[in-house]
Each structure stands twice: as structure tokens, then as C-alpha cells.
PDB file of C-alpha atoms in Angstrom:
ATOM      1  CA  UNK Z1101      45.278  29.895   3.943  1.00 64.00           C
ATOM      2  CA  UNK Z1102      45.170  27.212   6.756  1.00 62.00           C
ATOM      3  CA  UNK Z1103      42.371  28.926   8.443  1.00 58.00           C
ATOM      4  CA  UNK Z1104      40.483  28.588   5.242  1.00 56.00           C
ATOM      5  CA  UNK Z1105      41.665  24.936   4.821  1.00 53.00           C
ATOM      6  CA  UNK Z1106      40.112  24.394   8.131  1.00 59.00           C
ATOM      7  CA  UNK Z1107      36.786  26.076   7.461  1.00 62.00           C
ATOM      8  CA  UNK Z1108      36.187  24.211   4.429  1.00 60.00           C
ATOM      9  CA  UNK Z1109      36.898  21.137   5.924  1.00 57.00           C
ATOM     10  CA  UNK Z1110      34.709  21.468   9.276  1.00 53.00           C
ATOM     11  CA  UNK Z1111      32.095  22.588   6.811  1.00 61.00           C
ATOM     12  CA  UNK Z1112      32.561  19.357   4.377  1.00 51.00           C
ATOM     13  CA  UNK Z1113      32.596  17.223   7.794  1.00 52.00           C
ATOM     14  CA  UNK Z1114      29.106  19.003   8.703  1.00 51.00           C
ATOM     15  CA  UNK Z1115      27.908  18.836   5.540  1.00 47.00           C
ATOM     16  CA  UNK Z1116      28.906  14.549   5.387  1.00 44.00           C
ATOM     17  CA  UNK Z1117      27.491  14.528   8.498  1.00 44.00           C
ATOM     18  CA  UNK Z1118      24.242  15.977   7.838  1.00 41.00           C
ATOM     19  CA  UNK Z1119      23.914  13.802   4.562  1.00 42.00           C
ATOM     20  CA  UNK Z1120      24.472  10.541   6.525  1.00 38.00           C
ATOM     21  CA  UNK Z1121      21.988  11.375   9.009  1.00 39.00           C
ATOM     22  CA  UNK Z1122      19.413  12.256   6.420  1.00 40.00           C
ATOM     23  CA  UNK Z1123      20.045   9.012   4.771  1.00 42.00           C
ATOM     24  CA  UNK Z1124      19.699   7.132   7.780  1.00 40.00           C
ATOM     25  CA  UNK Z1125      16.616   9.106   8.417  1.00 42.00           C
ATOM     26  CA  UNK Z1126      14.677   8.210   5.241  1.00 44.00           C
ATOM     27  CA  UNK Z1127      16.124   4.421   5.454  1.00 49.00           C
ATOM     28  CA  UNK Z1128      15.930   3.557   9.016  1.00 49.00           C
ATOM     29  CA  UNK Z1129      13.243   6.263  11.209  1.00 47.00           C
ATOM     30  CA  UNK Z1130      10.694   6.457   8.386  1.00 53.00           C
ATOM     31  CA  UNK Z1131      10.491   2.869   8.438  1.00 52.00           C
ATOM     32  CA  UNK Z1132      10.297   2.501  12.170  1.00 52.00           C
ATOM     33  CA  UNK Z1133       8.228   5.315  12.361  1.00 60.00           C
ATOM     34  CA  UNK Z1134       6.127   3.452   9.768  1.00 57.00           C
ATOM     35  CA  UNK Z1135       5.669   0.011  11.829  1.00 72.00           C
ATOM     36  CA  UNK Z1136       4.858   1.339  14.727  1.00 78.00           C
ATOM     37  CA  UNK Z1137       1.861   3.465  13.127  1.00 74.00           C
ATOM     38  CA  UNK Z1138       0.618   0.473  11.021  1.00 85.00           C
ATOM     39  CA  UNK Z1139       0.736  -1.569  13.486  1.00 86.00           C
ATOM     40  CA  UNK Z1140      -1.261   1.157  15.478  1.00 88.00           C
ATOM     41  CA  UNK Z1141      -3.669   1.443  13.356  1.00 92.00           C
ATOM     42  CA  UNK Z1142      -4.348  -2.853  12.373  1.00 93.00           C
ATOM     43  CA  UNK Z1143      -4.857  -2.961  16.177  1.00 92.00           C
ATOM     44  CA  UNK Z1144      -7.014   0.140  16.006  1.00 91.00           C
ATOM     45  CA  UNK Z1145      -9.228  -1.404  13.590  1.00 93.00           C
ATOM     46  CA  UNK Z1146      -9.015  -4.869  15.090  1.00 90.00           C
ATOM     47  CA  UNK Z1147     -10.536  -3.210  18.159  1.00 91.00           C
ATOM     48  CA  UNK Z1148     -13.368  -1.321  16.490  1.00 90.00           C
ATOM     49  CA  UNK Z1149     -14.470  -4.541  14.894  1.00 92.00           C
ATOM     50  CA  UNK Z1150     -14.484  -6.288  17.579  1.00 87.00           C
ATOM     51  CA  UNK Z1151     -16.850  -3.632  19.500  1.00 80.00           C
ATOM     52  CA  UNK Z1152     -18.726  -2.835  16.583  1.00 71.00           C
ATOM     53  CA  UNK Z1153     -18.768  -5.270  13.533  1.00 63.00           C
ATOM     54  CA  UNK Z1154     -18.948  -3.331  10.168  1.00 64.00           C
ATOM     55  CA  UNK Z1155     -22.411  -4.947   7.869  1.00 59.00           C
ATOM     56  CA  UNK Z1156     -20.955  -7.760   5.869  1.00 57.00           C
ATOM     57  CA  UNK Z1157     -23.032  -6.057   2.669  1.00 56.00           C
ATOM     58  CA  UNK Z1158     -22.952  -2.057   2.354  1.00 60.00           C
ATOM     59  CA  UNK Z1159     -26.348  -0.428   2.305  1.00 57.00           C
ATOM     60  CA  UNK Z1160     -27.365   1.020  -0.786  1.00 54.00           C
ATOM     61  CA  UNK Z1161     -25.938   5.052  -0.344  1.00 56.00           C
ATOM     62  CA  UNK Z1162     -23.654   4.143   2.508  1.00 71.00           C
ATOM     63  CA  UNK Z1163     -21.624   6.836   4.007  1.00 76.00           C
ATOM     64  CA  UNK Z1164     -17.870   7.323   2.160  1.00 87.00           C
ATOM     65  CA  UNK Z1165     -15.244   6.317   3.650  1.00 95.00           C
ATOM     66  CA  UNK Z1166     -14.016   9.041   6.245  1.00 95.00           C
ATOM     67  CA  UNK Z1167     -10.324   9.759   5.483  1.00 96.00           C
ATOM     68  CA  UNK Z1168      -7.954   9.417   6.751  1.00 96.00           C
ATOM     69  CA  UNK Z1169      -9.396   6.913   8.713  1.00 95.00           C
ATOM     70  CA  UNK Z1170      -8.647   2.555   8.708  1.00 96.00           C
ATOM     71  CA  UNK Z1171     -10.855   0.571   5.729  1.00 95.00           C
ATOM     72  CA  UNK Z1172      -9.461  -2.960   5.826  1.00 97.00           C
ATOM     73  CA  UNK Z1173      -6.142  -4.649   6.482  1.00 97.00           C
ATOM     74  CA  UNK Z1174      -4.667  -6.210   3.460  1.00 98.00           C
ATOM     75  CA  UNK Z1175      -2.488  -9.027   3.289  1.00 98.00           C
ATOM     76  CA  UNK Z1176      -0.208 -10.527  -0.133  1.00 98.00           C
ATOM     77  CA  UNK Z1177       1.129 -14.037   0.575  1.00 97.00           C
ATOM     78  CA  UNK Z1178       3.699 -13.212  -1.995  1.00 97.00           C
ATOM     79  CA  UNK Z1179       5.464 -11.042  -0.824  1.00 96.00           C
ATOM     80  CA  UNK Z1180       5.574 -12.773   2.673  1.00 94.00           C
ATOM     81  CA  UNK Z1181       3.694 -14.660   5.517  1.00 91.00           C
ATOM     82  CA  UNK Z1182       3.669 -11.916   8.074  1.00 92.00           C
ATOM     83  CA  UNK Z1183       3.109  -8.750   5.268  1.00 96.00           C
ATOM     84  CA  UNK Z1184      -0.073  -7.190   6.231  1.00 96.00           C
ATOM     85  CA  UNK Z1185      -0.579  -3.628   6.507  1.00 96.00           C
ATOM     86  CA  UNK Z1186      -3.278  -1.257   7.293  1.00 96.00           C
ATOM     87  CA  UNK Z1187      -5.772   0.302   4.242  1.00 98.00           C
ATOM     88  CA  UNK Z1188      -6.782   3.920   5.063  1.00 97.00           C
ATOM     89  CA  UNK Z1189      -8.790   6.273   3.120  1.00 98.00           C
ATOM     90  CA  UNK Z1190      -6.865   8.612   0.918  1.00 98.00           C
ATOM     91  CA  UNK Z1191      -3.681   9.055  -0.363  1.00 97.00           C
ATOM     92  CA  UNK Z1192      -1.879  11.967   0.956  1.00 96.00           C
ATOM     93  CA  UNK Z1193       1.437  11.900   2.301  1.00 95.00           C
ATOM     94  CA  UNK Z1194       0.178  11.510   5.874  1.00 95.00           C
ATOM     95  CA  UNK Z1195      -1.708   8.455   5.253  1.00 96.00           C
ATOM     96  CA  UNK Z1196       0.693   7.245   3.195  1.00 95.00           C
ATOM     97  CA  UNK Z1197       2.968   7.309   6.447  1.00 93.00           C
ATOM     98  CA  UNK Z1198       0.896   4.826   8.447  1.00 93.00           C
ATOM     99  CA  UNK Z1199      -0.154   2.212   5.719  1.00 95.00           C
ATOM    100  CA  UNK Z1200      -1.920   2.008   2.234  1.00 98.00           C
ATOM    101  CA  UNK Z1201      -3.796   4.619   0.507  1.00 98.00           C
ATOM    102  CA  UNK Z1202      -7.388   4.089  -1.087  1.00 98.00           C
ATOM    103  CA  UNK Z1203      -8.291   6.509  -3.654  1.00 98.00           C
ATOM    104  CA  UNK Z1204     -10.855   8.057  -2.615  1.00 97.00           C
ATOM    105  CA  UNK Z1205     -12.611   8.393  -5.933  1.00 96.00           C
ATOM    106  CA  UNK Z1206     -12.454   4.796  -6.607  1.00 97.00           C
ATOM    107  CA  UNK Z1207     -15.413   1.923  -5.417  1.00 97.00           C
ATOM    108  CA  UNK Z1208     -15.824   0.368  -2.206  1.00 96.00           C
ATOM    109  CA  UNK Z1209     -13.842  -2.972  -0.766  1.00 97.00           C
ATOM    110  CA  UNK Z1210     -16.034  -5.766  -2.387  1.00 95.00           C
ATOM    111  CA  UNK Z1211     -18.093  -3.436  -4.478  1.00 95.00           C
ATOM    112  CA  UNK Z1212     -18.551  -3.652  -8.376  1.00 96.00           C
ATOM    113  CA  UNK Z1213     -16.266  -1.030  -9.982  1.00 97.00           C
ATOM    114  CA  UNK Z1214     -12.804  -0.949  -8.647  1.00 98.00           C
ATOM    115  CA  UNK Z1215     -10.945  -0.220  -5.216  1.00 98.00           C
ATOM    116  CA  UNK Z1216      -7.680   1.282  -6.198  1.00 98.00           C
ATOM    117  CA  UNK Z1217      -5.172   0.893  -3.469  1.00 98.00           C
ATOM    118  CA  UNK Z1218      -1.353   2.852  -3.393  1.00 98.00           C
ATOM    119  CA  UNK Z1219       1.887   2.155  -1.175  1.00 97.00           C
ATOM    120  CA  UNK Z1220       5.349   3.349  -0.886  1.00 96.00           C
ATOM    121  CA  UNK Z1221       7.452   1.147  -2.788  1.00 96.00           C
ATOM    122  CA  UNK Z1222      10.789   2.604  -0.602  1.00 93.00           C
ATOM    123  CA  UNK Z1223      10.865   4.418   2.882  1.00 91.00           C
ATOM    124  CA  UNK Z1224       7.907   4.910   5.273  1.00 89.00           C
ATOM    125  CA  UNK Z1225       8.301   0.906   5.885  1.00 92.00           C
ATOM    126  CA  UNK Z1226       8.744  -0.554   2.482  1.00 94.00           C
ATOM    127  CA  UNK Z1227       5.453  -2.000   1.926  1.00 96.00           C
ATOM    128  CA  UNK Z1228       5.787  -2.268  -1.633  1.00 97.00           C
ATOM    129  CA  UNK Z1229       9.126  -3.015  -2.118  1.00 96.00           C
ATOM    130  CA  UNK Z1230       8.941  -6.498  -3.375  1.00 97.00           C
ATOM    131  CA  UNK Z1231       6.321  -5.085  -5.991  1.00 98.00           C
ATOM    132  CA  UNK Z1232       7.963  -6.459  -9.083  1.00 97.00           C
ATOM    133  CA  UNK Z1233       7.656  -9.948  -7.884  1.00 97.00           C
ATOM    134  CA  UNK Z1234       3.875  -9.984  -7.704  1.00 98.00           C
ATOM    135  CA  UNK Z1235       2.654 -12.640 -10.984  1.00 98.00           C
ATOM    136  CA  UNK Z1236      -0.655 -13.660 -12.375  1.00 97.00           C
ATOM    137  CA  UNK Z1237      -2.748 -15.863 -10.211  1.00 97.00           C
ATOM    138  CA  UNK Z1238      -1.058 -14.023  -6.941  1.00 98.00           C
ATOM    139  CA  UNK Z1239      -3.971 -13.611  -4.029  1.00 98.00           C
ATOM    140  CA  UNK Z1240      -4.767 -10.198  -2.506  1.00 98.00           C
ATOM    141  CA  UNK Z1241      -6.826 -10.887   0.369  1.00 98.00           C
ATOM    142  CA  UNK Z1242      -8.317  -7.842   2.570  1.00 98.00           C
ATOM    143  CA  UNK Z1243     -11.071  -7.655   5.715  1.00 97.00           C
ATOM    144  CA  UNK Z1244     -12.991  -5.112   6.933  1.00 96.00           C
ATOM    145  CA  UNK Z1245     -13.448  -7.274  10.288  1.00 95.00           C
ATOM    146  CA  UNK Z1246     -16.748  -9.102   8.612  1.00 95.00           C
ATOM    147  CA  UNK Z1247     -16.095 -10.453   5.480  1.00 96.00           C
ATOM    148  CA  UNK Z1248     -12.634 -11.974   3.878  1.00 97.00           C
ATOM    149  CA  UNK Z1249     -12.200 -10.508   0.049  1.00 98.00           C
ATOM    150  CA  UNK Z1250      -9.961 -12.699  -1.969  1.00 98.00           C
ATOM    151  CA  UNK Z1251      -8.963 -10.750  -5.177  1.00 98.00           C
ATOM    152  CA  UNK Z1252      -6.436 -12.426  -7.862  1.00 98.00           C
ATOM    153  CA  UNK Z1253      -3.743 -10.546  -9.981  1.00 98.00           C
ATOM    154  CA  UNK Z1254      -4.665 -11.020 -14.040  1.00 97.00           C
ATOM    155  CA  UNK Z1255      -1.347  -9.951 -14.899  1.00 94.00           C
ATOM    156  CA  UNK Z1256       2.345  -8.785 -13.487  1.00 95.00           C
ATOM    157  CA  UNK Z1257       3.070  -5.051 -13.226  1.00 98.00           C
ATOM    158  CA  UNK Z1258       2.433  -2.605 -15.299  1.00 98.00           C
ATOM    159  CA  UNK Z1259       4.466   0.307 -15.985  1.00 98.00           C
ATOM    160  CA  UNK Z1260       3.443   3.290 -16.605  1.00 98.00           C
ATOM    161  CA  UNK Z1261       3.778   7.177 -15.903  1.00 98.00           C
ATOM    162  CA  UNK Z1262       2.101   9.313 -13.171  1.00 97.00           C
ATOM    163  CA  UNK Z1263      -0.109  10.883 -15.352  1.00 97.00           C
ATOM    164  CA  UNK Z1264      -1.615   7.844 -16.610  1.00 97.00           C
ATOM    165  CA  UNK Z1265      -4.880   7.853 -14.486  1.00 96.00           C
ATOM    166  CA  UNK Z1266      -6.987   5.696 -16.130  1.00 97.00           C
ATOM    167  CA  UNK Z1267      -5.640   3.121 -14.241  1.00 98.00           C
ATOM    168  CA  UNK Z1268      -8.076   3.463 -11.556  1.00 98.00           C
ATOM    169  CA  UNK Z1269     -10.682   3.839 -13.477  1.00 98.00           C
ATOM    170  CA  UNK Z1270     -13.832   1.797 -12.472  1.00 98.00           C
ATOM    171  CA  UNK Z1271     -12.517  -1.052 -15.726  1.00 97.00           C
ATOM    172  CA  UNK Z1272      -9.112  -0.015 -16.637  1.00 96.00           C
ATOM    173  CA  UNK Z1273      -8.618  -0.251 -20.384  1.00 94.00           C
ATOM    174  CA  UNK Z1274      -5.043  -1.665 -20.190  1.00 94.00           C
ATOM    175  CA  UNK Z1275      -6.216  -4.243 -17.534  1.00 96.00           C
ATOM    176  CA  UNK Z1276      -7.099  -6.834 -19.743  1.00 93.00           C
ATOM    177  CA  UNK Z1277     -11.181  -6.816 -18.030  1.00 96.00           C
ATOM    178  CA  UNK Z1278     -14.167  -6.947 -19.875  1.00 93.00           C
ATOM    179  CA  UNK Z1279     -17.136  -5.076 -18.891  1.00 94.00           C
ATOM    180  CA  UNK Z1280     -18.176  -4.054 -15.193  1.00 96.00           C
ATOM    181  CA  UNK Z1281     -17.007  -6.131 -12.630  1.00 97.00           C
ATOM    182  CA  UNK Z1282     -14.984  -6.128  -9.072  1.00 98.00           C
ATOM    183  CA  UNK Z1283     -11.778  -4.608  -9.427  1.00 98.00           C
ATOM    184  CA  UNK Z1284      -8.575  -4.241  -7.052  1.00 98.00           C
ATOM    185  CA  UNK Z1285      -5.696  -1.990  -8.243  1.00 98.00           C
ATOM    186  CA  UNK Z1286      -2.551  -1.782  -6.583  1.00 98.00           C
ATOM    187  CA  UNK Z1287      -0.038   1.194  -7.711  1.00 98.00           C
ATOM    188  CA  UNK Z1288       3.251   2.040  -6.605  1.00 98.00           C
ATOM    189  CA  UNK Z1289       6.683   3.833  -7.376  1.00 97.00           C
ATOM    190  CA  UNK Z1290       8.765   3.026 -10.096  1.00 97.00           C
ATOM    191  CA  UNK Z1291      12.189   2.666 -10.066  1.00 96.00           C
ATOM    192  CA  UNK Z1292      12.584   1.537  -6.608  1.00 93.00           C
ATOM    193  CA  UNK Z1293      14.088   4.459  -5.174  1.00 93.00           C
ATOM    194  CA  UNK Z1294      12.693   7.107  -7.664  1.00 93.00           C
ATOM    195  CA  UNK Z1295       9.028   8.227  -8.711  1.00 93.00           C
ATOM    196  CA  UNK Z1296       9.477   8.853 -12.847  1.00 97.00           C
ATOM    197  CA  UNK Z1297       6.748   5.929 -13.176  1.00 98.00           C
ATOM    198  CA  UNK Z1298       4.161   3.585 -11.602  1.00 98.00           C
ATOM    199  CA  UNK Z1299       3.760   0.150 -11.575  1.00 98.00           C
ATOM    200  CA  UNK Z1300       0.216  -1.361 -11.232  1.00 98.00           C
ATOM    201  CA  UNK Z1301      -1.365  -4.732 -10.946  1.00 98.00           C
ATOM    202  CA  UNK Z1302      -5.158  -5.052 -11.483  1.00 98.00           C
ATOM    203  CA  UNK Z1303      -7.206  -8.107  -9.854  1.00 98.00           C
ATOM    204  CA  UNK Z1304     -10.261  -9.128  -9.693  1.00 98.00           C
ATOM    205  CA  UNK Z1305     -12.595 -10.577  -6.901  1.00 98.00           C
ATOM    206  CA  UNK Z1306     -12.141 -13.828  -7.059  1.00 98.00           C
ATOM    207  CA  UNK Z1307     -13.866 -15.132  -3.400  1.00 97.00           C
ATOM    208  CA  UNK Z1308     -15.603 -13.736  -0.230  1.00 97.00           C
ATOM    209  CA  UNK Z1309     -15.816 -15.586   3.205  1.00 97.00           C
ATOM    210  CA  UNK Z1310     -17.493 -14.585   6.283  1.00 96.00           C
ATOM    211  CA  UNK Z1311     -14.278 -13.837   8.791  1.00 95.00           C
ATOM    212  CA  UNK Z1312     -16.466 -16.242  11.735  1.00 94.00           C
ATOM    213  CA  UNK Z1313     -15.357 -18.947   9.362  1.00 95.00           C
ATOM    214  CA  UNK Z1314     -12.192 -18.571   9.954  1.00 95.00           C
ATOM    215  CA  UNK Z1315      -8.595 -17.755   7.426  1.00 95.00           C
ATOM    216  CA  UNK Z1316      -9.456 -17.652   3.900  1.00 97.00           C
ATOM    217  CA  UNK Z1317      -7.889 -20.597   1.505  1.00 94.00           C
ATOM    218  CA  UNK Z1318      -5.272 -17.996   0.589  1.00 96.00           C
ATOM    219  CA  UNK Z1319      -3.926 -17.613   3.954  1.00 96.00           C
ATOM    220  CA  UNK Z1320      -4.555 -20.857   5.516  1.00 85.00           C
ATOM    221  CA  UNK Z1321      -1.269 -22.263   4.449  1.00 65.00           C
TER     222      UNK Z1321
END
């Protein structure tokens, strides 16, 4: 009998331990893991702008996005003055490790239709964890190392389920918008630490600046 008192507690002890080190694994190394590769790839972008400017205006028929590859950096005063994070193309789990996802299905940065954009709300560095406090009139403002794009939110989240995918569509029905226009889309998780549903904020472009000007009005403050 003691020897199988013992067992099954060395066993519960592994078992705690393994649990605790899982937890801090998804709420501590994802996120550092997560930094450190967004901040990898803002400089990595930062770089190739600087040694080869993107056009400020797409040609007509450019080339897709490659994916998994850096689009833009994005940056939401809201939800604080150092938030910025890296926009890649796609939104599988690997991309999803280093930064924001753009569906790749969805338009171009600046371009009429709509550029749908996702992020973890928990884990992999918590970029959308302050979702929920994101209101109408809230500036989005993303560069592709040419041009500043200044979108503003029309409404506060949206919930929704997974399945729902007409949220991305090029003028989301629920979105309030009326006609064909330039559309941002932001989804994430929802509840915080669960995936049943999706919250979503639609925007629209409100503002573009050359980046030689300087900061945008959004971000000079």
C-alpha cells in the first residue's frame, strides 16, 4: 500500500509539474518568443524599405503579397504608445507567431475593398489583448515604408462566431458601410482566453501621408 501511495504521489508531483511548466510556457515563452520575432521582422522590413522603397501607389495587376512574408507595420494609439507590431501575409499559425495576419483573400493596404487583418488576442505576445477597449473614432494607422494609412474604427467590437466570414468581405454587411470603399478589419479571439467567437472592428480609410513627411496626426502626440 505505501509503495502505491508513493507512486501516485511522484506521479501527481510530475504531473503538477508538467502542468505548471506548460502554463508558464503558453504565458511567458510564447510571448517572449513572440517579441523577439516581431521585433525581427519590423526591423526586417524597416531595412528593406530603406534599401528599396515600396511605390507609394500599386500598379494596376501588382504581384500578391508573398506569404508569409512582412506587408506593413501597424500601430493603435489605443491600446498604447509603444504597440506596434508587424503585418505579414497570411494567417496560419506560423505567422500568427511573429505578428498580424492579413487574409490573404482580402484587398491590398490602401486599396478599395477591404484589408482584413487577425491577431492573437492571448499568448504568442498578446497583441490583441486590450481588444475590447478599441471605440468608434479610434485610429489604425499602418506603413508600408512609403505611405502612412490612417484608417478609423465606425464602431466597437463585434461579436460574432468563427464561421461568420462575411466579415471580411470586400463591404461587410454588419459593418454599418455603404457601397465600395476602403476597408480595414481587425478580428480576434473571443473570450480572452478561449476561441468560441470573434470580435471584429471595421474602419475605414480615413487619411494617407507620404512617410518623408514625417508621423501622421494620429501618432504625433
Amino acid at each position: 500500500m505505501r509503495l502505491v501511495v508513493r507512486t501516485l504521489s511522484e506521479l501527481c508531483l510530475t504531473v503538477g509539474a508538467l502542468i505548471v511548466l506548460f502554463v508558464v510556457y503558453v504565458l511567458y515563452w510564447t510571448g517572449v518568443q513572440a517579441t523577439s520575432a516581431s521585433a525581427g521582422q519590423i526591423d526586417a522590413l524597416q531595412r528593406q524599405w530603406t534599401n528599396t522603397p515600396v511605390a507609394a501607389t500599386p500598379a494596376p495587376g501588382a504581384l500578391p503579397y508573398a506569404p508569409g512574408r512582412g506587408i506593413a507595420v501597424m500601430y493603435v494609439p489605443r491600446l498604447g504608445r509603444d504597440w506596434a507590431w508587424p503585418v505579414l501575409e497570411g494567417t496560419g499559425a506560423d505567422v500568427l507567431k511573429k505578428g498580424l495576419g492579413h487574409y490573404a483573400a482580402t484587398a491590398r493596404l490602401g486599396g478599395t475593398g477591404n484589408f482584413a487583418v487577425a491577431g492573437h488576442r492571448r499568448t504568442h505576445g498578446d497583441p490583441f489583448r486590450d481588444f475590447p477597449r478599441l471605440r468608434a473614432g479610434d485610429a489604425v494607422v499602418l506603413t508600408d515604408g512609403t505611405t502612412w494609412f490612417t484608417y478609423r474604427i465606425a464602431r466597437g467590437p463585434y461579436r460574432t462566431v468563427p464561421t461568420d466570414v462575411g466579415v471580411v468581405d470586400p463591404t461587410p454587411v454588419k459593418s454599418g458601410f455603404d457601397g465600395p470603399g476602403r476597408y480595414l478589419t481587425l478580428t480576434t479571439c473571443e473570450p480572452e482566453w478561449g476561441s468560441s467567437h470573434r470580435l471584429v472592428v471595421w474602419a475605414h480609410l480615413d487619411a494617407t501621408s507620404p512617410v518623408a513627411d514625417g508621423y501622421p496626426q494620429a501618432l504625433a502626440g
